[in-house]
Tab-separated table of C-alpha atoms and ligand atoms in Angstrom:
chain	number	residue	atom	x	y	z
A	1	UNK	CA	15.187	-24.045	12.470
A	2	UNK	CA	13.847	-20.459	12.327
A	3	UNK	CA	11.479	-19.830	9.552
A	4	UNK	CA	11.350	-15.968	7.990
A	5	UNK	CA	7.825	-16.004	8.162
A	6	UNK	CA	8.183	-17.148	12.012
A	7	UNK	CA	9.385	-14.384	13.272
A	8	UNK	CA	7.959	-11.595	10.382
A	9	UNK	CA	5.666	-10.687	13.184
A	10	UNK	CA	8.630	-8.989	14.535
A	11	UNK	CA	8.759	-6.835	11.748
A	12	UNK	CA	5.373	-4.946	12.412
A	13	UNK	CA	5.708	-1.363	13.634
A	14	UNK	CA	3.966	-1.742	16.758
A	15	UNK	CA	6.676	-3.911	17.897
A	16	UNK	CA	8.958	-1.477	16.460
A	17	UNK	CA	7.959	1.217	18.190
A	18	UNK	CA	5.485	-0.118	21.114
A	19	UNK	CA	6.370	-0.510	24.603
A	20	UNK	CA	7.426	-4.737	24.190
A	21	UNK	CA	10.651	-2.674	22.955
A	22	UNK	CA	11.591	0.244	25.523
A	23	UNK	CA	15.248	-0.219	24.924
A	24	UNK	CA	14.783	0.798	21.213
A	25	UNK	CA	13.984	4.107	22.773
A	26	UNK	CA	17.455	5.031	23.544
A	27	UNK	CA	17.974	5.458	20.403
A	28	UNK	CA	15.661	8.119	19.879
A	29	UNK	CA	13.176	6.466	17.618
A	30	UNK	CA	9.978	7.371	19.372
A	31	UNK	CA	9.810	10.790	18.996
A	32	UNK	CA	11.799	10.777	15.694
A	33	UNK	CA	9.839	13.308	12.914
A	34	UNK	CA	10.964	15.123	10.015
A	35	UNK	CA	9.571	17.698	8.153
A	36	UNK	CA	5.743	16.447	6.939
A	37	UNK	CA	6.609	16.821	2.978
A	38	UNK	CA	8.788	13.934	3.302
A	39	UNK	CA	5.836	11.463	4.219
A	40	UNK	CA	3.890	11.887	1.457
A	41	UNK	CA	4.440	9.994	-2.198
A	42	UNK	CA	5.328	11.644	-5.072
A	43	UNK	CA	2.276	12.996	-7.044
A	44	UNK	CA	3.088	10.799	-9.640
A	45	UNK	CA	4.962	7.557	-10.089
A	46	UNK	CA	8.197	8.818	-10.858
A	47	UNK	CA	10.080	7.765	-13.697
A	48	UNK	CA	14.110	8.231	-12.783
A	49	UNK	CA	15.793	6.729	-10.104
A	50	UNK	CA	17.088	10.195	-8.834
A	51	UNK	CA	13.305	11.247	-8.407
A	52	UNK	CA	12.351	8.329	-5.744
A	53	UNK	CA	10.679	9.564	-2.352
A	54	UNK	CA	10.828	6.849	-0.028
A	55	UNK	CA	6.938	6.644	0.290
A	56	UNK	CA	6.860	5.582	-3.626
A	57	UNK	CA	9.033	2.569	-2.717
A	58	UNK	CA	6.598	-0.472	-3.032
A	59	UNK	CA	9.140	-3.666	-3.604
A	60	UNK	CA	12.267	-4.205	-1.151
A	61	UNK	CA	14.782	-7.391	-2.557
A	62	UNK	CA	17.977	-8.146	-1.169
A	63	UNK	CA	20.711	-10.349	-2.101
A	64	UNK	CA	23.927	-11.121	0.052
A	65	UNK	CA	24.754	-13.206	2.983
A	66	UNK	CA	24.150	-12.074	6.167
A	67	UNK	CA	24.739	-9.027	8.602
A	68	UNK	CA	25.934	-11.409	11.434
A	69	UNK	CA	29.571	-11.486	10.410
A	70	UNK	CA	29.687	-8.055	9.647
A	71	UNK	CA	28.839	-7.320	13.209
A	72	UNK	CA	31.136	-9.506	14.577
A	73	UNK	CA	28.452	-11.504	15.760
A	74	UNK	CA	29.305	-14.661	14.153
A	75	UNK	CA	27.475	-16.883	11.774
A	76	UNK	CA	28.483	-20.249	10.999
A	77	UNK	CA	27.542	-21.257	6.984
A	78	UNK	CA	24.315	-22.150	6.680
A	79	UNK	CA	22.850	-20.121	9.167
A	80	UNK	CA	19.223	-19.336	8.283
A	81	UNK	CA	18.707	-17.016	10.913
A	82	UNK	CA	21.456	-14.388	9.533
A	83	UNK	CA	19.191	-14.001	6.181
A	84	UNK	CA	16.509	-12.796	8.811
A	85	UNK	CA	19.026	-10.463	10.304
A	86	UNK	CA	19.688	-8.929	7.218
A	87	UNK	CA	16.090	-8.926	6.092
A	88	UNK	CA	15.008	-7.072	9.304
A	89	UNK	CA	17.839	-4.282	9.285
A	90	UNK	CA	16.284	-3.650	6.256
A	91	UNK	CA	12.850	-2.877	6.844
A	92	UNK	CA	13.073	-1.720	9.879
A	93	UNK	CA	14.762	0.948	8.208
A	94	UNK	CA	12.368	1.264	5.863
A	95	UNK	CA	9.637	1.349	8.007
A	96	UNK	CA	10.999	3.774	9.728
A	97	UNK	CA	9.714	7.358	7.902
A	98	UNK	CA	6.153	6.220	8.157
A	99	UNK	CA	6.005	4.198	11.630
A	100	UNK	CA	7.356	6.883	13.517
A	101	UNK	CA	4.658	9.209	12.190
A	102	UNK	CA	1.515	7.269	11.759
A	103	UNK	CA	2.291	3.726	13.525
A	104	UNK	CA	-1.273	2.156	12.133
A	105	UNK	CA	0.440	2.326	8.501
A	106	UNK	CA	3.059	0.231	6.284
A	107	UNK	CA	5.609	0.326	4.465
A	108	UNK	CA	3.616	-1.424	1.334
A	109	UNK	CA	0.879	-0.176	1.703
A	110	UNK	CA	-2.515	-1.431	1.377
A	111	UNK	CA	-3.061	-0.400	-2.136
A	112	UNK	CA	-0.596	-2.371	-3.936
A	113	UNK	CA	-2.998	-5.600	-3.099
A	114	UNK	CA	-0.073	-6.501	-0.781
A	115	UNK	CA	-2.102	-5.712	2.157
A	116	UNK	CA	-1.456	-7.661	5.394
A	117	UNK	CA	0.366	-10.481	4.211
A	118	UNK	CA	3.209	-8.175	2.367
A	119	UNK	CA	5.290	-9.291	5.302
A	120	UNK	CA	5.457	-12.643	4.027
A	121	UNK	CA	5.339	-12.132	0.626
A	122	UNK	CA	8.043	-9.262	0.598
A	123	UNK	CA	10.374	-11.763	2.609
A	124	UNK	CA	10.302	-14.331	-0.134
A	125	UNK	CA	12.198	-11.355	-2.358
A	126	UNK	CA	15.143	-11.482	0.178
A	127	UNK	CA	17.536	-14.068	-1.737
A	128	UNK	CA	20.317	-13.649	0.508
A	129	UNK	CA	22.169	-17.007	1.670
A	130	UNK	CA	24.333	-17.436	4.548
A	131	UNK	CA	27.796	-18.437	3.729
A	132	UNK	CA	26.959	-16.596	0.422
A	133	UNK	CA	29.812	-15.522	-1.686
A	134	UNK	CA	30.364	-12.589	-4.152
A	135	UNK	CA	29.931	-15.483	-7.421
A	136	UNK	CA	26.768	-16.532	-5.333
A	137	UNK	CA	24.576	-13.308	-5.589
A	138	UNK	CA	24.242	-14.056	-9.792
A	139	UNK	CA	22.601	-17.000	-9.207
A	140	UNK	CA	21.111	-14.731	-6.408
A	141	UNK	CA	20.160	-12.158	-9.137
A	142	UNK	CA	18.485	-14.526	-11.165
A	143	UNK	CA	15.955	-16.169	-8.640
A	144	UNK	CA	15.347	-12.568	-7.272
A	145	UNK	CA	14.240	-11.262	-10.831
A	146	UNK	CA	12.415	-14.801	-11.402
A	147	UNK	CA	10.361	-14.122	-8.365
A	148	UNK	CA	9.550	-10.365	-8.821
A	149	UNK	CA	8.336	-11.274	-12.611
A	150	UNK	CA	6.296	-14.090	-11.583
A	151	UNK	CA	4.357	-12.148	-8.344
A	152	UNK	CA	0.951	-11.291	-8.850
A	153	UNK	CA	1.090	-8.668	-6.579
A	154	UNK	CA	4.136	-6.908	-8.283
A	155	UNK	CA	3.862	-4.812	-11.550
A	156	UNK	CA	7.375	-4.956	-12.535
A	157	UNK	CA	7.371	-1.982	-14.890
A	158	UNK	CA	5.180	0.606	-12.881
A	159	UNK	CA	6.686	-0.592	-9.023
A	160	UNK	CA	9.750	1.157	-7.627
A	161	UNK	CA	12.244	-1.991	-6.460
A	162	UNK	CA	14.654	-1.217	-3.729
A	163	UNK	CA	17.599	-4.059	-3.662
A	164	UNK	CA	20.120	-4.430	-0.751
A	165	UNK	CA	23.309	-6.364	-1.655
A	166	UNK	CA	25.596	-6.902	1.451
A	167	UNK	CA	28.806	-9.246	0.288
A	168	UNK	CA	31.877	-9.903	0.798
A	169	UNK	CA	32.571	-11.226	4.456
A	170	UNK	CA	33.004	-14.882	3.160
A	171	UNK	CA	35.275	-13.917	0.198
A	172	UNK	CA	37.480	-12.432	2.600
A	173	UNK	CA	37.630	-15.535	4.600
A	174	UNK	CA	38.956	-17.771	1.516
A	175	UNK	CA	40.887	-14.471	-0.001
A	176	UNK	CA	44.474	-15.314	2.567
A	177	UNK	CA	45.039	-18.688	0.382
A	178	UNK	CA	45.485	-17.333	-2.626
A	179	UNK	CA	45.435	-13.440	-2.401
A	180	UNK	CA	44.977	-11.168	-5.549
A	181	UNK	CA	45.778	-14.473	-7.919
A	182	UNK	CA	42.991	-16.500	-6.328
A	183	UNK	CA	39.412	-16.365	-6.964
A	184	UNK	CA	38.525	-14.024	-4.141
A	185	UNK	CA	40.582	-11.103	-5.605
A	186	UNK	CA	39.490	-8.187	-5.864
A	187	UNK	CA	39.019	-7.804	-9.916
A	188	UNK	CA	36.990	-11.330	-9.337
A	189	UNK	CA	34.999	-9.416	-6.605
A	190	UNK	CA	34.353	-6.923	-8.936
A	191	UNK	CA	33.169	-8.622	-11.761
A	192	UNK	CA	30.624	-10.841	-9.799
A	193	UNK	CA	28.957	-7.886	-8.299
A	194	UNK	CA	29.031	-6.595	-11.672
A	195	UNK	CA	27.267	-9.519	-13.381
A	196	UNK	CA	25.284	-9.677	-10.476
A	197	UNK	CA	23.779	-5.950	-10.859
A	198	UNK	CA	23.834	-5.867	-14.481
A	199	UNK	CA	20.840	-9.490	-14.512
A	200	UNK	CA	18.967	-6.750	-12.154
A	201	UNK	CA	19.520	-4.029	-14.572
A	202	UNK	CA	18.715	-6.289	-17.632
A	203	UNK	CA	15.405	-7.411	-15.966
A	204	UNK	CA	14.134	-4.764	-12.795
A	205	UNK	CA	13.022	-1.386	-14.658
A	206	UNK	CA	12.539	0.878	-11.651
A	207	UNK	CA	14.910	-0.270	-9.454
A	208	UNK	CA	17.855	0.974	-6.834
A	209	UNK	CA	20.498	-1.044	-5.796
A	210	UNK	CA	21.716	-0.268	-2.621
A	211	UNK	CA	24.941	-1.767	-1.688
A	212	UNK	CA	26.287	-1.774	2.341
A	213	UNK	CA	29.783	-0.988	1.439
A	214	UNK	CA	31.995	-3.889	2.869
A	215	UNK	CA	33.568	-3.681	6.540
A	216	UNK	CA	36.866	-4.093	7.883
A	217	UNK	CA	37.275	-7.859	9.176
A	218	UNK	CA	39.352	-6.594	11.756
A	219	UNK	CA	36.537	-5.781	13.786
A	220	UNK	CA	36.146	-9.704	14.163
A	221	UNK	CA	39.304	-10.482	14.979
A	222	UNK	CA	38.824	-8.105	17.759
A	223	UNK	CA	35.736	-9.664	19.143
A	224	UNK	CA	37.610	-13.208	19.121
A	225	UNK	CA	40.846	-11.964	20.608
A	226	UNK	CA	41.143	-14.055	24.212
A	227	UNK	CA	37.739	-15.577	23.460
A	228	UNK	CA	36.771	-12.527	26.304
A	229	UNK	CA	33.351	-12.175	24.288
A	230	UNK	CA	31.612	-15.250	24.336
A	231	UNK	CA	32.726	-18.464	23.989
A	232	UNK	CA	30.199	-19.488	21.413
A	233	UNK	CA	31.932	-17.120	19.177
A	234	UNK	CA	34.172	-19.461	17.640
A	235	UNK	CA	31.877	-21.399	16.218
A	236	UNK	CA	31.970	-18.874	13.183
A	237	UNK	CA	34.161	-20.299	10.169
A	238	UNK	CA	36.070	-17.941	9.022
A	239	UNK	CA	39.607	-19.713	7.685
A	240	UNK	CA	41.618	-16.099	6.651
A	241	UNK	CA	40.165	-14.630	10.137
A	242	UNK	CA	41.624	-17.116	12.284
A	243	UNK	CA	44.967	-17.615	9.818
A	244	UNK	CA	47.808	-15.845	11.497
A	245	UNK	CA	50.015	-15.724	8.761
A	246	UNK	CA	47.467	-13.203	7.845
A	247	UNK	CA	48.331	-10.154	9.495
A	248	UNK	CA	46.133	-7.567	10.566
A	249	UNK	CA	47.402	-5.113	8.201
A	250	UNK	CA	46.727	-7.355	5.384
A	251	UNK	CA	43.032	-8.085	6.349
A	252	UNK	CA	43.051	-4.546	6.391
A	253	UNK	CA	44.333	-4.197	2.719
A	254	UNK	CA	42.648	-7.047	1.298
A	255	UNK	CA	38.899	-5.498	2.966
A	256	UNK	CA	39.697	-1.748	1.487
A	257	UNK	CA	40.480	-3.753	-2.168
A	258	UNK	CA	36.920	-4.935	-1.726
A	259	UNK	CA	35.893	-1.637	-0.416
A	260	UNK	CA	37.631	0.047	-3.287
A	261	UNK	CA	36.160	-2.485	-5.667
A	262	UNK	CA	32.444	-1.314	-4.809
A	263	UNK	CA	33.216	2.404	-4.986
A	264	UNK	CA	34.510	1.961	-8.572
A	265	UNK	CA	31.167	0.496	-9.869
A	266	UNK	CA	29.433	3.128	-8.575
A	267	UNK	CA	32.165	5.897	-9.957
A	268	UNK	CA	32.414	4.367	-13.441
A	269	UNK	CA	29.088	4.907	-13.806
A	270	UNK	CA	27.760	1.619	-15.767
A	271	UNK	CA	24.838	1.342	-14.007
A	272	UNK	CA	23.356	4.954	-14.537
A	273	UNK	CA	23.208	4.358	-18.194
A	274	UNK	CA	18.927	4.153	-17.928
A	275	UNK	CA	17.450	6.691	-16.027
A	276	UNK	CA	15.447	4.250	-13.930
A	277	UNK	CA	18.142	2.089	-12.633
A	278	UNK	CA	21.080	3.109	-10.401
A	279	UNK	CA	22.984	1.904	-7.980
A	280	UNK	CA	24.263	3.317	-4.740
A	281	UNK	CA	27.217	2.088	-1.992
A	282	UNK	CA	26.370	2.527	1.683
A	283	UNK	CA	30.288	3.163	3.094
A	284	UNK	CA	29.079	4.097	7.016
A	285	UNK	CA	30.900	-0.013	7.532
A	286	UNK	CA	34.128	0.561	6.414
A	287	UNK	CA	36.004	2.332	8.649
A	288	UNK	CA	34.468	0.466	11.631
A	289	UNK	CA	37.098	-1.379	13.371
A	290	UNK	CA	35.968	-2.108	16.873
A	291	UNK	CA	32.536	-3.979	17.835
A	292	UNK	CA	29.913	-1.988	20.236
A	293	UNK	CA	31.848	-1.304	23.505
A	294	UNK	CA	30.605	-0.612	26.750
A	295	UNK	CA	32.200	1.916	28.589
A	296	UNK	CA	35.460	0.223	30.067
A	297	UNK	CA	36.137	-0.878	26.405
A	298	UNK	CA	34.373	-4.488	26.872
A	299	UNK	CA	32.005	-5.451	24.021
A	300	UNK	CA	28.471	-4.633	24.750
A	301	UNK	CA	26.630	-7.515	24.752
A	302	UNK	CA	23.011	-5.929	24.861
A	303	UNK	CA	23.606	-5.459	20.956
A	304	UNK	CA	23.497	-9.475	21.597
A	305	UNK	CA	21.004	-11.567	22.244
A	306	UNK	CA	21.986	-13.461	25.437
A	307	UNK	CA	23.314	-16.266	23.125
A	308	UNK	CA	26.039	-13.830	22.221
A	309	UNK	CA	25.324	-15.381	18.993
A	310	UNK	CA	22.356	-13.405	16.976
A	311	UNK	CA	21.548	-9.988	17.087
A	312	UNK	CA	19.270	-8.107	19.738
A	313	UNK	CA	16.256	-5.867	18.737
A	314	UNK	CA	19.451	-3.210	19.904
A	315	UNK	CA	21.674	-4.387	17.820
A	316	UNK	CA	19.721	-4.742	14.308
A	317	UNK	CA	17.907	-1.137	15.301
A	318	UNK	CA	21.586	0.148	15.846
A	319	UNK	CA	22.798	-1.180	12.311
A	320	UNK	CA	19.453	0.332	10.849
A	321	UNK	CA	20.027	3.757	12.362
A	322	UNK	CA	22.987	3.782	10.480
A	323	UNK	CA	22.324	2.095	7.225
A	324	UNK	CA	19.750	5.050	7.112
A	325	UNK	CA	21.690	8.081	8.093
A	326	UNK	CA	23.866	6.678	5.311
A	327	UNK	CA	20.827	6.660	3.067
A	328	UNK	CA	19.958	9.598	3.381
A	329	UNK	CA	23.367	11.396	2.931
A	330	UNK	CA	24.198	12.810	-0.498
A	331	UNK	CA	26.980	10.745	-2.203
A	332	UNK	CA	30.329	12.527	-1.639
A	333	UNK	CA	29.099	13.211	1.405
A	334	UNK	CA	28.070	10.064	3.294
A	335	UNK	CA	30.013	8.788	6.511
A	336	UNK	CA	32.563	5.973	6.262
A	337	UNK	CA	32.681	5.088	9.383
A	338	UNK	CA	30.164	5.541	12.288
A	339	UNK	CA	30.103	4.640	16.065
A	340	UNK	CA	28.425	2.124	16.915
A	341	UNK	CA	29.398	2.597	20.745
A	342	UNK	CA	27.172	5.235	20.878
A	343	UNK	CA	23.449	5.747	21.242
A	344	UNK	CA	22.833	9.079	21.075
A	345	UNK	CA	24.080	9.511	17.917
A	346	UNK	CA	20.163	10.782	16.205
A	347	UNK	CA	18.243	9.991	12.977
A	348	UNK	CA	18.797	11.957	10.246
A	349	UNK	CA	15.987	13.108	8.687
A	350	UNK	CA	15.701	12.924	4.731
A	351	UNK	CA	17.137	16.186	3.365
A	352	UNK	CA	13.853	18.299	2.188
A	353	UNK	CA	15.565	20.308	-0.365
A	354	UNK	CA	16.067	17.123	-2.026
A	355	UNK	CA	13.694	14.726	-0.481
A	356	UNK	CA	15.045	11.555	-2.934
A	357	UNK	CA	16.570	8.025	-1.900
A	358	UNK	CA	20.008	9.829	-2.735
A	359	UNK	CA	21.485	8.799	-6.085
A	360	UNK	CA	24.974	9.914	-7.319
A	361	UNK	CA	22.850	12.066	-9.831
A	362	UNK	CA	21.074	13.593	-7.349
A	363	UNK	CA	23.352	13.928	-5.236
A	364	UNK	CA	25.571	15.668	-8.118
A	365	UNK	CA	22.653	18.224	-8.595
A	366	UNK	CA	19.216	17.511	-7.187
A	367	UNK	CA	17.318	21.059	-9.077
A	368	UNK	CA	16.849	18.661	-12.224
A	369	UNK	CA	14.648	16.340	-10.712
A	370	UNK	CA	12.590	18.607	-7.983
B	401	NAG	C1	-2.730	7.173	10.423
B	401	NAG	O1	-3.110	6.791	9.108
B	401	NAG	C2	-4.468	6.514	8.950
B	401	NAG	C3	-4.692	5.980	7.561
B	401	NAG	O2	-3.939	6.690	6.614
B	401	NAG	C4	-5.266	7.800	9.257
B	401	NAG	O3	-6.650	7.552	9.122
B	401	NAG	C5	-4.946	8.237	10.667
B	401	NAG	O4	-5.592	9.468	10.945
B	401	NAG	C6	-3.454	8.405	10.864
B	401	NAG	N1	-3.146	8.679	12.254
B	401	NAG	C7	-2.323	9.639	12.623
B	401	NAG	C8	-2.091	9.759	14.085
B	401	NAG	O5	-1.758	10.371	11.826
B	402	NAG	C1	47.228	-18.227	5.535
B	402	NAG	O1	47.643	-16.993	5.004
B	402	NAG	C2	48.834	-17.039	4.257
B	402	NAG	C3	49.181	-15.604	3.877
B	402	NAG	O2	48.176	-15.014	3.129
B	402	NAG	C4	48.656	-17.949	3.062
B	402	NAG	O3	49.857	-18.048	2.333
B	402	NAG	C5	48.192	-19.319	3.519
B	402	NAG	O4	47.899	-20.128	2.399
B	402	NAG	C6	46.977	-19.207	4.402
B	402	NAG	N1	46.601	-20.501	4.925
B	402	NAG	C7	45.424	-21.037	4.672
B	402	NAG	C8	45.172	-22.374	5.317
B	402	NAG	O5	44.572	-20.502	4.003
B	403	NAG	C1	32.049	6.255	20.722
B	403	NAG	O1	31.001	6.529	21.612
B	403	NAG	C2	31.291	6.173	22.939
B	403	NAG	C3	30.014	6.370	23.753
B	403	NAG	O2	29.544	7.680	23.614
B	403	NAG	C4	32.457	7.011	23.441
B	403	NAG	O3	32.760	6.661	24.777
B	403	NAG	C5	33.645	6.754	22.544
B	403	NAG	O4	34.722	7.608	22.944
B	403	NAG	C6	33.306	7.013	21.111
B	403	NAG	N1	34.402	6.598	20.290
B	403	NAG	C7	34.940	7.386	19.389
B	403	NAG	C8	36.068	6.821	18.610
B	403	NAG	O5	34.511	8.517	19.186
C-alpha cells in the first residue's frame, strides 16, 4: 500500500522539471515564464482574500476524494493512491510559478520553519478520502482545521491557507436510486458542501477555498464502453455509471445539478461575508465529455500509467495545466471546458494587472485591492 510520504519525493521540482521527466516538456513547462512581478510576495502579508499573490500562499489543504474518477481513470473505494493523485495535481500546480523560474526554491519556503520536510508535513493537511462523499468532507473539514490549529509550524491567523475541495463523483454513483428525493440530490449536495466550507470559514482566517467544479460522468462511461480501454477498468465501482436504466442524458442532468449546485454557493455570496475568506469554483471539468484521445479517437493511454489504472506524470501535469489556467482566469471569465486531447494548449501566466489568486471580488474589480 502506497504511503503519501513514499512517493512525496515525486513532488520536488527537480523531478518536475529535470530531465527524469522529458515528456512533461511537451507541455511547455520548461521554458514557461511570466512577467518577474508575479514571483515576488506581497510586501506585506495581505489581509483580504482578493489581495493574495501566489508567492504569499504558505498552507495548501484539500478535502475531497480523488481525481482518478474524474479522469476516467478509475478508482475503486478505498484507494489510497487516488488521495496522492489529487494531492500532487495540486502542488504541482502550485509549484509551478516558482519552479519554472528558480528550480532550487519551494513552494513553502524555508522561512516558515517548514523547511525540507514541508513535503511531508503539508501532505498530512490533504484530508481527502477515496470513495469520499459530499456528507464526508464535514467530517473532512473538521480534522483538516484540527490539524492546521494544532501544527507548530502553522500560524493560523497570520498564514494564507489555500483549500482544494474536489467532490461529487461518488454521489453521482448512488444519485440513479433515488434521484432528487434521495440523499445524493442536489439540495443535499449543496448543503454538505455548505456545512463543509462554512467549519473552514468558522475556524481558517486567511483562507481560499478552491473548488474543481464537478465533471460530466459521461466521460466514464465513454472510457468503459466495449471495455476497448483497459480491461482493469472495471474494477471501478460506480453503481449509477454502469446502471442502464440511467441514460446518458440523465447522468448528464443529474452532473450539471451538481455543477449548478457549486456555482450557486459561490454566486450567493455566503462565503465572502469576511474579507479574508472566500471561496472560488474551478469549472474548466464540466464540459469535458471525452477522456484524452489519441489521434484516431482511441484513448491515450500515456496520460496512464501502464496499469491503465493510476495516473502518469502526463496525465496529473495535464490536469494541473488546467486546474491553473482556470486559476488564474477572472471569474466570469474562466473556461468550462478544456481539451485535454491536446498538448499544446500553453500556461497561462497570472494576469499582471491583477496579479491575485482570482476571487469573485477581484475579479468583479481588481483597482480596490492593487
Ligand atoms: C534561485 O534562488 C536562490 C535563493 O533565493 C538564489 O540565490 C539564486 O540566485 C536563484 N537562482 C536563479 C537562477 O534565479
Ligand atoms: C438504476 O436507475 C434507475 C433510474 O434512475 C433507478 O430507478 C434504479 O433504482 C437504479 N438501479 C439501481 C440498482 O440503483
Ligand atoms: C482537441 O485537440 C486534439 C489534438 O490537438 C484535436 O485533434 C481535436 O480536434 C481537439 N478537439 C476539439 C473538440 O477541439
Amino acid at each position: 500500500m502506497l504511503k503519501l510520504h513514499s512517493i512525496t519525493v515525486i513532488l520536488l521540482c527537480y523531478q518536475l522539471f529535470g530531465s527524469s521527466s522529458g515528456s512533461l516538456q511537451d507541455l511547455g513547462y520548461p521554458g514557461w515564464t511570466c512577467d518577474a512581478s508575479l514571483y515576488q510576495k506581497s510586501a506585506k502579508v495581505p489581509t483580504s482574500a482578493h489581495a493574495v499573490k501566489f508567492s504569499d500562499i504558505k498552507i495548501i489543504g484539500a478535502l475531497g476524494d480523488s481525481l482518478t474518477a474524474a479522469n476516467g481513470a478509475g478508482a475503486p473505494k478505498g484507494d489510497p493512491l487516488a488521495v496522492i493523485l489529487q494531492y500532487r495535481v495540486w502542488m504541482n500546480m502550485l509549484r509551478l510559478l516558482m519552479c519554472s523560474k528558480n528550480s532550487t526554491q519551494t513552494f513553502f519556503g524555508y522561512s516558515t520553519g517548514i523547511g525540507s520536510s514541508n513535503v511531508w508535513e503539508v501532505s498530512k493537511l490533504n484530508q481527502a478520502v477515496p470513495g469520499a462523499e459530499a456528507i464526508d468532507i464535514i467530517t473532512q473539514a473538521r480534522a483538516l482545521v484540527h490539524l492546521v490549529q494544532s501544527h507548530k509550524d502553522i500560524d493560523n491567523a497570520n498564514d494564507w491557507k489555500l483549500i482544494n475541495i474536489f467532490i461529487g463523483a461518488n454521489d453521482m454513483c448512488a444519485y440513479c436510486s433515488q434521484g432528487e428525493a434521495g440523499p445524493h440530490s442536489k439540495q443535499a449536495y449543496k448543503n454538505n458542501i455548505i456545512q463543509a466550507v462554512q467549519i473552514l470559514k468558522d475556524n481558517l482566517p486567511r483562507t481560499i477555498v478552491s473548488l474543481t467544479g464537478m465533471f460530466d460522468m459521461e466521460m466514464l462511461r465513454q472510457i468503459d464502453h466495449d471495455k476497448y480501454f483497459c480491461d482493469g477498468l472495471h474494477t471501478f465501482e460506480c453503481g449509477c455509471e454502469k446502471n442502464k436504466t440511467f441514460t446518458n442524458a440523465d447522468v448528464k442532468r443529474a452532473c450539471q445539478y451538481y455543477m449548478e449546485a457549486q456555482k450557486e454557493i459561490e454566486d450567493s455570496g455566503i462565503f465572502d461575508t469576511s474579507d479574508d475568506f472566500t471561496y472560488v469554483v474551478q469549472p474548466f471539468f464540466n464540459g469535458i465529455v471525452v477522456p484524452p484521445l489519441n489521434p484516431d479517437g482511441s484513448p491515450n493511454l500515456n496520460w496512464f500509467a501502464p496499469d491503465c489504472f493510476h495516473f502518469s506524470k502526463l496525465g496529473h501535469a495535464n490536469v494541473a495545466k488546467h486546474l491553473w489556467n482556470n486559476i488564474v482566469q477572472p471569474v466570469g471569465s474562466k473556461d468550462t471546458q478544456v481539451n485535454l486531447s491536446d498538448p499544446s494548449i500553453p500556461l497561462r501566466c497570472p494576469d499582471v494587472s491583477c496579479p491575485f489568486f482570482r476571487t469573485t471580488k477581484n475579479s468583479a474589480d481588481c483597482s480596490k485591492y492593487l
